[in-house]
């Protein structure tokens, strides 16, 4: 440990004015050659080395009552390195030149720079109205949060007597909701679904990829790193085949045995040299944009909401880069998807099992370059931490919790705040109170963080690894926590009092879980095991699968729309509510196996039709969300 902490290898710096741990480390380093049981408790200037940063148990172990002015050497060293590890985790100590353990505050824009764009930023993210931004300051921010929390609590309290679905235990304060019973699929919706499934034309995956490549031209995103035109005889054909092979998770050499006219070496070379993570993201965005322009997509949503969730992906046990998942009990990684309310994936990450998934909730939204820009985010349990709620709010996103909300703490606006019906939710009177004074004092730092993340000078994932860590020294960390407490309490109160909102949350959850199954059905190669050891290639594997999955979703949407046109011509009356129940995650008509013919690569399809003579405005006006969602096979 001493060798690792040597200044020639790692240079530590305190990120606050509190340097007690580093001072203690320096003291331990000065006496690292000592062999006795005790070392002096005084530094070179004759002052006693401060160990007040340590717990009482550590101090008892380090100090010996019979040896005044001395430390028990081994216990002192263990205490120092334990505290150093903790401060590196919380960000109170940084490593100069490091990326993971850098002082993230140094990556933030200066306040003078932030001030220049703050007015327009506040309007853009919905924190201020046009014309108000010039006057928006720390007091305005505080008042806004206070009003938001007081208003949500007052509305929940006033509406409790008529809220038949909510019961709050007066003793424990634990809320419970009556189970929502869906009305079920209407007979007309069932009939429509059966007719559409019966008429879906048989497709091959290769043909689906080829036709979407002709229509959307996503294949033009790819090429050699030089930026020159690809020196391939048939670039469209080769890129379609590579997307099919990599998206299904087939190895290039195994795929070459089933695809005439290509070799494993060629497929591997093109995948490595012509496809990058950035280009794959752009191709995914092309399909998202094309899907959004289809009238049929309005049956499923308006693109303003997204659900973020991860699904486990297997890797080989001897893969040095894999980790064993505590949740699944096997090695692998997490495919983390942001799935739009229109069923299509906006962004995909591949992350290790041991990583806190919540740091990627915001990251995926910011990296989404498509025209579909959601403002509401549904996240799983990992997204319920205070810093994620705080950053989402500061960036203009509405983060909604979906699971395990019963045991979460509700916070009061003030010690004096009491409620007639819901007071038990907040615990003991006078407890669990928001520190609005702290929020107001840290307004500049909070705005610096938000604008810096939006401008890309610091990533949200890097940032969120620190404020979640529980630092007791950095006031900005604490302010993040307080803002998060406000916003999470408001969202929980909304969830408990708004039955249609709960149904929307359930629908969003169903969609992302169905997408996970659908994408895994498409990635059937190698039994779903990711064989690559390189983290870049692992990430690319997830992007390829997302690209192929989105292509199938887009193509299925076109086929469904064409069948609906046929039915309308035949005299069917199709209600938009019925069409909303038809999921594009249909698989029965898709042929995944056998010899993969390439004859469809040379067939240019007719232009597709985006329009559909169905009025979807009732879905938006009534705020309806389909309760029954199609499942992947």
PDB file of N, CA and C in Angstrom, residues 346-439:
ATOM      1  N   UNK A 346     -34.018   4.054 -28.318  1.00  0.00           N
ATOM      2  CA  UNK A 346     -33.332   5.296 -28.650  1.00  0.00           C
ATOM      3  C   UNK A 346     -31.831   5.184 -28.447  1.00  0.00           C
ATOM      4  N   UNK A 347     -31.411   4.436 -27.433  1.00  0.00           N
ATOM      5  CA  UNK A 347     -29.985   4.339 -27.129  1.00  0.00           C
ATOM      6  C   UNK A 347     -29.730   3.062 -26.335  1.00  0.00           C
ATOM      7  N   UNK A 348     -28.528   2.500 -26.523  1.00  0.00           N
ATOM      8  CA  UNK A 348     -28.149   1.259 -25.844  1.00  0.00           C
ATOM      9  C   UNK A 348     -26.721   1.345 -25.345  1.00  0.00           C
ATOM     10  N   UNK A 349     -26.494   0.915 -24.101  1.00  0.00           N
ATOM     11  CA  UNK A 349     -25.163   0.798 -23.518  1.00  0.00           C
ATOM     12  C   UNK A 349     -24.880  -0.670 -23.199  1.00  0.00           C
ATOM     13  N   UNK A 350     -23.607  -1.029 -23.082  1.00  0.00           N
ATOM     14  CA  UNK A 350     -23.225  -2.307 -22.481  1.00  0.00           C
ATOM     15  C   UNK A 350     -22.349  -1.988 -21.286  1.00  0.00           C
ATOM     16  N   UNK A 351     -22.788  -2.380 -20.099  1.00  0.00           N
ATOM     17  CA  UNK A 351     -22.087  -2.010 -18.880  1.00  0.00           C
ATOM     18  C   UNK A 351     -21.810  -3.244 -18.034  1.00  0.00           C
ATOM     19  N   UNK A 352     -20.756  -3.232 -17.232  1.00  0.00           N
ATOM     20  CA  UNK A 352     -20.452  -4.371 -16.356  1.00  0.00           C
ATOM     21  C   UNK A 352     -21.536  -4.565 -15.306  1.00  0.00           C
ATOM     22  N   UNK A 353     -21.642  -5.785 -14.804  1.00  0.00           N
ATOM     23  CA  UNK A 353     -22.664  -6.087 -13.799  1.00  0.00           C
ATOM     24  C   UNK A 353     -22.459  -5.289 -12.516  1.00  0.00           C
ATOM     25  N   UNK A 354     -21.202  -5.031 -12.156  1.00  0.00           N
ATOM     26  CA  UNK A 354     -20.929  -4.368 -10.894  1.00  0.00           C
ATOM     27  C   UNK A 354     -21.151  -2.873 -10.908  1.00  0.00           C
ATOM     28  N   UNK A 355     -21.456  -2.299 -12.066  1.00  0.00           N
ATOM     29  CA  UNK A 355     -21.628  -0.844 -12.178  1.00  0.00           C
ATOM     30  C   UNK A 355     -23.030  -0.456 -11.729  1.00  0.00           C
ATOM     31  N   UNK A 356     -23.112   0.673 -11.036  1.00  0.00           N
ATOM     32  CA  UNK A 356     -24.404   1.219 -10.625  1.00  0.00           C
ATOM     33  C   UNK A 356     -25.121   1.707 -11.879  1.00  0.00           C
ATOM     34  N   UNK A 357     -26.186   1.004 -12.271  1.00  0.00           N
ATOM     35  CA  UNK A 357     -26.856   1.258 -13.546  1.00  0.00           C
ATOM     36  C   UNK A 357     -27.414   2.676 -13.647  1.00  0.00           C
ATOM     37  N   UNK A 358     -27.777   3.246 -12.524  1.00  0.00           N
ATOM     38  CA  UNK A 358     -28.460   4.542 -12.540  1.00  0.00           C
ATOM     39  C   UNK A 358     -27.627   5.644 -13.189  1.00  0.00           C
ATOM     40  N   UNK A 359     -26.286   5.524 -13.160  1.00  0.00           N
ATOM     41  CA  UNK A 359     -25.462   6.589 -13.736  1.00  0.00           C
ATOM     42  C   UNK A 359     -25.668   6.684 -15.239  1.00  0.00           C
ATOM     43  N   UNK A 360     -26.224   5.632 -15.848  1.00  0.00           N
ATOM     44  CA  UNK A 360     -26.413   5.639 -17.300  1.00  0.00           C
ATOM     45  C   UNK A 360     -27.815   6.076 -17.715  1.00  0.00           C
ATOM     46  N   UNK A 361     -28.699   6.335 -16.748  1.00  0.00           N
ATOM     47  CA  UNK A 361     -30.045   6.796 -17.098  1.00  0.00           C
ATOM     48  C   UNK A 361     -29.976   8.128 -17.831  1.00  0.00           C
ATOM     49  N   UNK A 362     -29.270   9.080 -17.243  1.00  0.00           N
ATOM     50  CA  UNK A 362     -29.156  10.403 -17.849  1.00  0.00           C
ATOM     51  C   UNK A 362     -28.235  10.354 -19.065  1.00  0.00           C
ATOM     52  N   UNK A 363     -27.169   9.566 -18.965  1.00  0.00           N
ATOM     53  CA  UNK A 363     -26.186   9.510 -20.055  1.00  0.00           C
ATOM     54  C   UNK A 363     -26.826   9.101 -21.369  1.00  0.00           C
ATOM     55  N   UNK A 364     -27.693   8.082 -21.331  1.00  0.00           N
ATOM     56  CA  UNK A 364     -28.346   7.637 -22.558  1.00  0.00           C
ATOM     57  C   UNK A 364     -29.242   8.696 -23.165  1.00  0.00           C
ATOM     58  N   UNK A 365     -29.906   9.485 -22.318  1.00  0.00           N
ATOM     59  CA  UNK A 365     -30.761  10.560 -22.825  1.00  0.00           C
ATOM     60  C   UNK A 365     -29.947  11.638 -23.512  1.00  0.00           C
ATOM     61  N   UNK A 366     -28.806  11.977 -22.918  1.00  0.00           N
ATOM     62  CA  UNK A 366     -27.974  13.040 -23.485  1.00  0.00           C
ATOM     63  C   UNK A 366     -27.279  12.583 -24.763  1.00  0.00           C
ATOM     64  N   UNK A 367     -26.969  11.293 -24.868  1.00  0.00           N
ATOM     65  CA  UNK A 367     -26.286  10.788 -26.060  1.00  0.00           C
ATOM     66  C   UNK A 367     -27.243  10.424 -27.186  1.00  0.00           C
ATOM     67  N   UNK A 368     -28.515  10.436 -26.899  1.00  0.00           N
ATOM     68  CA  UNK A 368     -29.505  10.177 -27.934  1.00  0.00           C
ATOM     69  C   UNK A 368     -29.536  11.344 -28.912  1.00  0.00           C
ATOM     70  N   UNK A 369     -29.147  11.104 -30.156  1.00  0.00           N
ATOM     71  CA  UNK A 369     -29.070  12.165 -31.162  1.00  0.00           C
ATOM     72  C   UNK A 369     -30.241  12.151 -32.140  1.00  0.00           C
ATOM     73  N   UNK A 370     -31.233  11.322 -31.880  1.00  0.00           N
ATOM     74  CA  UNK A 370     -32.366  11.239 -32.795  1.00  0.00           C
ATOM     75  C   UNK A 370     -33.276  12.446 -32.627  1.00  0.00           C
ATOM     76  N   UNK A 371     -34.260  12.540 -33.503  1.00  0.00           N
ATOM     77  CA  UNK A 371     -35.231  13.626 -33.418  1.00  0.00           C
ATOM     78  C   UNK A 371     -36.240  13.394 -32.289  1.00  0.00           C
ATOM     79  N   UNK A 372     -36.292  12.181 -31.773  1.00  0.00           N
ATOM     80  CA  UNK A 372     -37.192  11.847 -30.664  1.00  0.00           C
ATOM     81  C   UNK A 372     -36.477  12.182 -29.366  1.00  0.00           C
ATOM     82  N   UNK A 373     -36.905  13.235 -28.702  1.00  0.00           N
ATOM     83  CA  UNK A 373     -36.262  13.721 -27.476  1.00  0.00           C
ATOM     84  C   UNK A 373     -37.259  13.667 -26.329  1.00  0.00           C
ATOM     85  N   UNK A 374     -37.299  12.577 -25.598  1.00  0.00           N
ATOM     86  CA  UNK A 374     -38.270  12.438 -24.509  1.00  0.00           C
ATOM     87  C   UNK A 374     -37.976  13.369 -23.342  1.00  0.00           C
ATOM     88  N   UNK A 375     -39.004  13.692 -22.603  1.00  0.00           N
ATOM     89  CA  UNK A 375     -38.854  14.533 -21.413  1.00  0.00           C
ATOM     90  C   UNK A 375     -39.219  13.782 -20.135  1.00  0.00           C
ATOM     91  N   UNK A 376     -39.911  12.655 -20.261  1.00  0.00           N
ATOM     92  CA  UNK A 376     -40.267  11.831 -19.106  1.00  0.00           C
ATOM     93  C   UNK A 376     -39.493  10.525 -19.161  1.00  0.00           C
ATOM     94  N   UNK A 377     -38.888  10.145 -18.035  1.00  0.00           N
ATOM     95  CA  UNK A 377     -38.046   8.944 -17.967  1.00  0.00           C
ATOM     96  C   UNK A 377     -38.582   8.020 -16.884  1.00  0.00           C
ATOM     97  N   UNK A 378     -38.846   6.781 -17.257  1.00  0.00           N
ATOM     98  CA  UNK A 378     -39.254   5.765 -16.290  1.00  0.00           C
ATOM     99  C   UNK A 378     -38.034   4.884 -16.016  1.00  0.00           C
ATOM    100  N   UNK A 379     -37.670   4.762 -14.748  1.00  0.00           N
ATOM    101  CA  UNK A 379     -36.477   3.994 -14.393  1.00  0.00           C
ATOM    102  C   UNK A 379     -36.832   2.940 -13.367  1.00  0.00           C
ATOM    103  N   UNK A 380     -35.978   1.912 -13.271  1.00  0.00           N
ATOM    104  CA  UNK A 380     -36.225   0.866 -12.291  1.00  0.00           C
ATOM    105  C   UNK A 380     -35.710   1.296 -10.923  1.00  0.00           C
ATOM    106  N   UNK A 381     -35.607   0.342 -10.007  1.00  0.00           N
ATOM    107  CA  UNK A 381     -35.237   0.646  -8.625  1.00  0.00           C
ATOM    108  C   UNK A 381     -33.926   1.403  -8.533  1.00  0.00           C
ATOM    109  N   UNK A 382     -32.956   1.087  -9.398  1.00  0.00           N
ATOM    110  CA  UNK A 382     -31.648   1.719  -9.301  1.00  0.00           C
ATOM    111  C   UNK A 382     -31.696   3.199  -9.642  1.00  0.00           C
ATOM    112  N   UNK A 383     -32.781   3.624 -10.270  1.00  0.00           N
ATOM    113  CA  UNK A 383     -32.875   5.029 -10.635  1.00  0.00           C
ATOM    114  C   UNK A 383     -33.528   5.897  -9.581  1.00  0.00           C
ATOM    115  N   UNK A 384     -33.727   5.356  -8.370  1.00  0.00           N
ATOM    116  CA  UNK A 384     -34.468   6.097  -7.367  1.00  0.00           C
ATOM    117  C   UNK A 384     -33.571   6.828  -6.381  1.00  0.00           C
ATOM    118  N   UNK A 385     -32.295   6.946  -6.654  1.00  0.00           N
ATOM    119  CA  UNK A 385     -31.412   7.647  -5.734  1.00  0.00           C
ATOM    120  C   UNK A 385     -31.576   9.155  -5.883  1.00  0.00           C
ATOM    121  N   UNK A 386     -31.242   9.883  -4.831  1.00  0.00           N
ATOM    122  CA  UNK A 386     -31.437  11.330  -4.822  1.00  0.00           C
ATOM    123  C   UNK A 386     -30.655  12.061  -5.917  1.00  0.00           C
ATOM    124  N   UNK A 387     -29.354  11.760  -6.118  1.00  0.00           N
ATOM    125  CA  UNK A 387     -28.613  12.509  -7.138  1.00  0.00           C
ATOM    126  C   UNK A 387     -29.187  12.355  -8.543  1.00  0.00           C
ATOM    127  N   UNK A 388     -29.725  11.167  -8.866  1.00  0.00           N
ATOM    128  CA  UNK A 388     -30.299  10.968 -10.201  1.00  0.00           C
ATOM    129  C   UNK A 388     -31.544  11.828 -10.366  1.00  0.00           C
ATOM    130  N   UNK A 389     -32.393  11.872  -9.340  1.00  0.00           N
ATOM    131  CA  UNK A 389     -33.566  12.739  -9.399  1.00  0.00           C
ATOM    132  C   UNK A 389     -33.156  14.197  -9.519  1.00  0.00           C
ATOM    133  N   UNK A 390     -32.115  14.590  -8.765  1.00  0.00           N
ATOM    134  CA  UNK A 390     -31.675  15.987  -8.797  1.00  0.00           C
ATOM    135  C   UNK A 390     -31.155  16.363 -10.177  1.00  0.00           C
ATOM    136  N   UNK A 391     -30.268  15.544 -10.738  1.00  0.00           N
ATOM    137  CA  UNK A 391     -29.686  15.883 -12.037  1.00  0.00           C
ATOM    138  C   UNK A 391     -30.743  15.840 -13.133  1.00  0.00           C
ATOM    139  N   UNK A 392     -31.652  14.861 -13.072  1.00  0.00           N
ATOM    140  CA  UNK A 392     -32.732  14.805 -14.060  1.00  0.00           C
ATOM    141  C   UNK A 392     -33.549  16.092 -14.034  1.00  0.00           C
ATOM    142  N   UNK A 393     -33.866  16.573 -12.846  1.00  0.00           N
ATOM    143  CA  UNK A 393     -34.640  17.814 -12.720  1.00  0.00           C
ATOM    144  C   UNK A 393     -33.876  19.006 -13.278  1.00  0.00           C
ATOM    145  N   UNK A 394     -32.592  19.088 -12.954  1.00  0.00           N
ATOM    146  CA  UNK A 394     -31.786  20.220 -13.420  1.00  0.00           C
ATOM    147  C   UNK A 394     -31.596  20.205 -14.934  1.00  0.00           C
ATOM    148  N   UNK A 395     -31.713  19.034 -15.547  1.00  0.00           N
ATOM    149  CA  UNK A 395     -31.551  18.917 -16.994  1.00  0.00           C
ATOM    150  C   UNK A 395     -32.889  18.931 -17.735  1.00  0.00           C
ATOM    151  N   UNK A 396     -33.988  19.087 -16.995  1.00  0.00           N
ATOM    152  CA  UNK A 396     -35.291  19.209 -17.641  1.00  0.00           C
ATOM    153  C   UNK A 396     -36.002  17.908 -17.903  1.00  0.00           C
ATOM    154  N   UNK A 397     -35.591  16.813 -17.229  1.00  0.00           N
ATOM    155  CA  UNK A 397     -36.247  15.515 -17.406  1.00  0.00           C
ATOM    156  C   UNK A 397     -37.142  15.217 -16.204  1.00  0.00           C
ATOM    157  N   UNK A 398     -38.268  14.575 -16.488  1.00  0.00           N
ATOM    158  CA  UNK A 398     -39.215  14.182 -15.455  1.00  0.00           C
ATOM    159  C   UNK A 398     -38.980  12.712 -15.152  1.00  0.00           C
ATOM    160  N   UNK A 399     -38.287  12.414 -14.052  1.00  0.00           N
ATOM    161  CA  UNK A 399     -37.928  11.037 -13.714  1.00  0.00           C
ATOM    162  C   UNK A 399     -39.019  10.430 -12.840  1.00  0.00           C
ATOM    163  N   UNK A 400     -39.515   9.256 -13.254  1.00  0.00           N
ATOM    164  CA  UNK A 400     -40.584   8.603 -12.516  1.00  0.00           C
ATOM    165  C   UNK A 400     -40.108   7.283 -11.931  1.00  0.00           C
ATOM    166  N   UNK A 401     -40.386   7.039 -10.640  1.00  0.00           N
ATOM    167  CA  UNK A 401     -40.064   5.741 -10.035  1.00  0.00           C
ATOM    168  C   UNK A 401     -41.098   4.706 -10.442  1.00  0.00           C
ATOM    169  N   UNK A 402     -40.719   3.426 -10.414  1.00  0.00           N
ATOM    170  CA  UNK A 402     -41.680   2.396 -10.809  1.00  0.00           C
ATOM    171  C   UNK A 402     -41.741   1.214  -9.857  1.00  0.00           C
ATOM    172  N   UNK A 403     -40.732   1.014  -9.005  1.00  0.00           N
ATOM    173  CA  UNK A 403     -40.758  -0.162  -8.145  1.00  0.00           C
ATOM    174  C   UNK A 403     -40.258   0.170  -6.745  1.00  0.00           C
ATOM    175  N   UNK A 404     -40.628  -0.719  -5.809  1.00  0.00           N
ATOM    176  CA  UNK A 404     -40.104  -0.683  -4.438  1.00  0.00           C
ATOM    177  C   UNK A 404     -40.193   0.702  -3.802  1.00  0.00           C
ATOM    178  N   UNK A 405     -41.331   1.353  -3.956  1.00  0.00           N
ATOM    179  CA  UNK A 405     -41.497   2.709  -3.437  1.00  0.00           C
ATOM    180  C   UNK A 405     -42.047   2.712  -2.018  1.00  0.00           C
ATOM    181  N   UNK A 406     -42.515   1.567  -1.520  1.00  0.00           N
ATOM    182  CA  UNK A 406     -43.185   1.545  -0.218  1.00  0.00           C
ATOM    183  C   UNK A 406     -42.272   1.975   0.925  1.00  0.00           C
ATOM    184  N   UNK A 407     -41.014   1.587   0.873  1.00  0.00           N
ATOM    185  CA  UNK A 407     -40.114   1.845   1.991  1.00  0.00           C
ATOM    186  C   UNK A 407     -39.280   3.107   1.791  1.00  0.00           C
ATOM    187  N   UNK A 408     -39.553   3.874   0.762  1.00  0.00           N
ATOM    188  CA  UNK A 408     -38.811   5.111   0.541  1.00  0.00           C
ATOM    189  C   UNK A 408     -39.289   6.203   1.496  1.00  0.00           C
ATOM    190  N   UNK A 409     -38.376   7.099   1.848  1.00  0.00           N
ATOM    191  CA  UNK A 409     -38.683   8.164   2.790  1.00  0.00           C
ATOM    192  C   UNK A 409     -39.307   9.362   2.073  1.00  0.00           C
ATOM    193  N   UNK A 410     -40.355   9.932   2.694  1.00  0.00           N
ATOM    194  CA  UNK A 410     -40.977  11.159   2.210  1.00  0.00           C
ATOM    195  C   UNK A 410     -40.463  12.316   3.066  1.00  0.00           C
ATOM    196  N   UNK A 411     -40.224  13.479   2.435  1.00  0.00           N
ATOM    197  CA  UNK A 411     -39.620  14.606   3.140  1.00  0.00           C
ATOM    198  C   UNK A 411     -40.581  15.792   3.213  1.00  0.00           C
ATOM    199  N   UNK A 412     -40.557  16.466   4.390  1.00  0.00           N
ATOM    200  CA  UNK A 412     -41.425  17.609   4.640  1.00  0.00           C
ATOM    201  C   UNK A 412     -40.774  18.892   4.121  1.00  0.00           C
ATOM    202  N   UNK A 413     -41.611  19.883   3.752  1.00  0.00           N
ATOM    203  CA  UNK A 413     -41.043  21.178   3.354  1.00  0.00           C
ATOM    204  C   UNK A 413     -40.418  21.927   4.532  1.00  0.00           C
ATOM    205  N   UNK A 414     -40.955  21.725   5.738  1.00  0.00           N
ATOM    206  CA  UNK A 414     -40.433  22.411   6.920  1.00  0.00           C
ATOM    207  C   UNK A 414     -40.804  21.614   8.162  1.00  0.00           C
ATOM    208  N   UNK A 415     -40.201  21.967   9.296  1.00  0.00           N
ATOM    209  CA  UNK A 415     -40.515  21.285  10.549  1.00  0.00           C
ATOM    210  C   UNK A 415     -41.958  21.520  10.965  1.00  0.00           C
ATOM    211  N   UNK A 416     -42.515  22.645  10.564  1.00  0.00           N
ATOM    212  CA  UNK A 416     -43.874  22.989  10.965  1.00  0.00           C
ATOM    213  C   UNK A 416     -44.935  22.358  10.065  1.00  0.00           C
ATOM    214  N   UNK A 417     -44.516  21.766   8.943  1.00  0.00           N
ATOM    215  CA  UNK A 417     -45.479  21.210   7.988  1.00  0.00           C
ATOM    216  C   UNK A 417     -46.164  19.974   8.571  1.00  0.00           C
ATOM    217  N   UNK A 418     -47.482  20.025   8.663  1.00  0.00           N
ATOM    218  CA  UNK A 418     -48.269  18.885   9.121  1.00  0.00           C
ATOM    219  C   UNK A 418     -49.492  18.752   8.221  1.00  0.00           C
ATOM    220  N   UNK A 419     -49.978  17.506   8.097  1.00  0.00           N
ATOM    221  CA  UNK A 419     -51.076  17.244   7.171  1.00  0.00           C
ATOM    222  C   UNK A 419     -52.151  16.434   7.879  1.00  0.00           C
ATOM    223  N   UNK A 420     -53.368  16.646   7.486  1.00  0.00           N
ATOM    224  CA  UNK A 420     -54.508  16.010   8.146  1.00  0.00           C
ATOM    225  C   UNK A 420     -54.546  14.510   7.883  1.00  0.00           C
ATOM    226  N   UNK A 421     -54.338  14.122   6.613  1.00  0.00           N
ATOM    227  CA  UNK A 421     -54.557  12.730   6.223  1.00  0.00           C
ATOM    228  C   UNK A 421     -53.269  11.954   5.920  1.00  0.00           C
ATOM    229  N   UNK A 422     -52.256  12.633   5.449  1.00  0.00           N
ATOM    230  CA  UNK A 422     -51.067  11.901   4.970  1.00  0.00           C
ATOM    231  C   UNK A 422     -49.842  12.164   5.832  1.00  0.00           C
ATOM    232  N   UNK A 423     -50.015  12.725   7.010  1.00  0.00           N
ATOM    233  CA  UNK A 423     -48.852  13.111   7.815  1.00  0.00           C
ATOM    234  C   UNK A 423     -47.976  11.924   8.179  1.00  0.00           C
ATOM    235  N   UNK A 424     -48.570  10.744   8.338  1.00  0.00           N
ATOM    236  CA  UNK A 424     -47.793   9.555   8.710  1.00  0.00           C
ATOM    237  C   UNK A 424     -46.775   9.178   7.643  1.00  0.00           C
ATOM    238  N   UNK A 425     -47.022   9.595   6.406  1.00  0.00           N
ATOM    239  CA  UNK A 425     -46.070   9.300   5.326  1.00  0.00           C
ATOM    240  C   UNK A 425     -44.688   9.865   5.625  1.00  0.00           C
ATOM    241  N   UNK A 426     -44.643  11.011   6.310  1.00  0.00           N
ATOM    242  CA  UNK A 426     -43.396  11.746   6.491  1.00  0.00           C
ATOM    243  C   UNK A 426     -42.661  11.383   7.780  1.00  0.00           C
ATOM    244  N   UNK A 427     -43.171  10.401   8.517  1.00  0.00           N
ATOM    245  CA  UNK A 427     -42.499   9.997   9.747  1.00  0.00           C
ATOM    246  C   UNK A 427     -42.853  10.906  10.911  1.00  0.00           C
ATOM    247  N   UNK A 428     -41.974  10.944  11.888  1.00  0.00           N
ATOM    248  CA  UNK A 428     -42.235  11.729  13.091  1.00  0.00           C
ATOM    249  C   UNK A 428     -42.348  13.218  12.745  1.00  0.00           C
ATOM    250  N   UNK A 429     -43.231  13.928  13.454  1.00  0.00           N
ATOM    251  CA  UNK A 429     -43.347  15.382  13.232  1.00  0.00           C
ATOM    252  C   UNK A 429     -42.006  16.071  13.458  1.00  0.00           C
ATOM    253  N   UNK A 430     -41.688  16.975  12.543  1.00  0.00           N
ATOM    254  CA  UNK A 430     -40.429  17.704  12.661  1.00  0.00           C
ATOM    255  C   UNK A 430     -39.224  16.987  12.104  1.00  0.00           C
ATOM    256  N   UNK A 431     -39.383  15.730  11.695  1.00  0.00           N
ATOM    257  CA  UNK A 431     -38.263  14.962  11.141  1.00  0.00           C
ATOM    258  C   UNK A 431     -38.365  14.902   9.612  1.00  0.00           C
ATOM    259  N   UNK A 432     -37.286  14.459   8.972  1.00  0.00           N
ATOM    260  CA  UNK A 432     -37.238  14.318   7.506  1.00  0.00           C
ATOM    261  C   UNK A 432     -37.621  15.635   6.817  1.00  0.00           C
ATOM    262  N   UNK A 433     -36.855  16.678   7.133  1.00  0.00           N
ATOM    263  CA  UNK A 433     -37.135  18.023   6.622  1.00  0.00           C
ATOM    264  C   UNK A 433     -36.071  18.435   5.605  1.00  0.00           C
ATOM    265  N   UNK A 434     -36.495  19.052   4.522  1.00  0.00           N
ATOM    266  CA  UNK A 434     -35.572  19.511   3.486  1.00  0.00           C
ATOM    267  C   UNK A 434     -34.779  20.720   3.984  1.00  0.00           C
ATOM    268  N   UNK A 435     -33.489  20.719   3.703  1.00  0.00           N
ATOM    269  CA  UNK A 435     -32.618  21.852   4.054  1.00  0.00           C
ATOM    270  C   UNK A 435     -32.586  22.819   2.866  1.00  0.00           C
ATOM    271  N   UNK A 436     -33.584  23.687   2.782  1.00  0.00           N
ATOM    272  CA  UNK A 436     -33.663  24.631   1.671  1.00  0.00           C
ATOM    273  C   UNK A 436     -32.581  25.709   1.766  1.00  0.00           C
ATOM    274  N   UNK A 437     -32.110  25.990   2.965  1.00  0.00           N
ATOM    275  CA  UNK A 437     -31.019  26.957   3.107  1.00  0.00           C
ATOM    276  C   UNK A 437     -29.770  26.464   2.373  1.00  0.00           C
ATOM    277  N   UNK A 438     -29.477  25.181   2.505  1.00  0.00           N
ATOM    278  CA  UNK A 438     -28.313  24.602   1.823  1.00  0.00           C
ATOM    279  C   UNK A 438     -28.492  24.675   0.309  1.00  0.00           C
ATOM    280  N   UNK A 439     -29.680  24.335  -0.173  1.00  0.00           N
ATOM    281  CA  UNK A 439     -29.941  24.391  -1.615  1.00  0.00           C
ATOM    282  C   UNK A 439     -29.708  25.801  -2.141  1.00  0.00           C
TER     283      UNK A 439
END
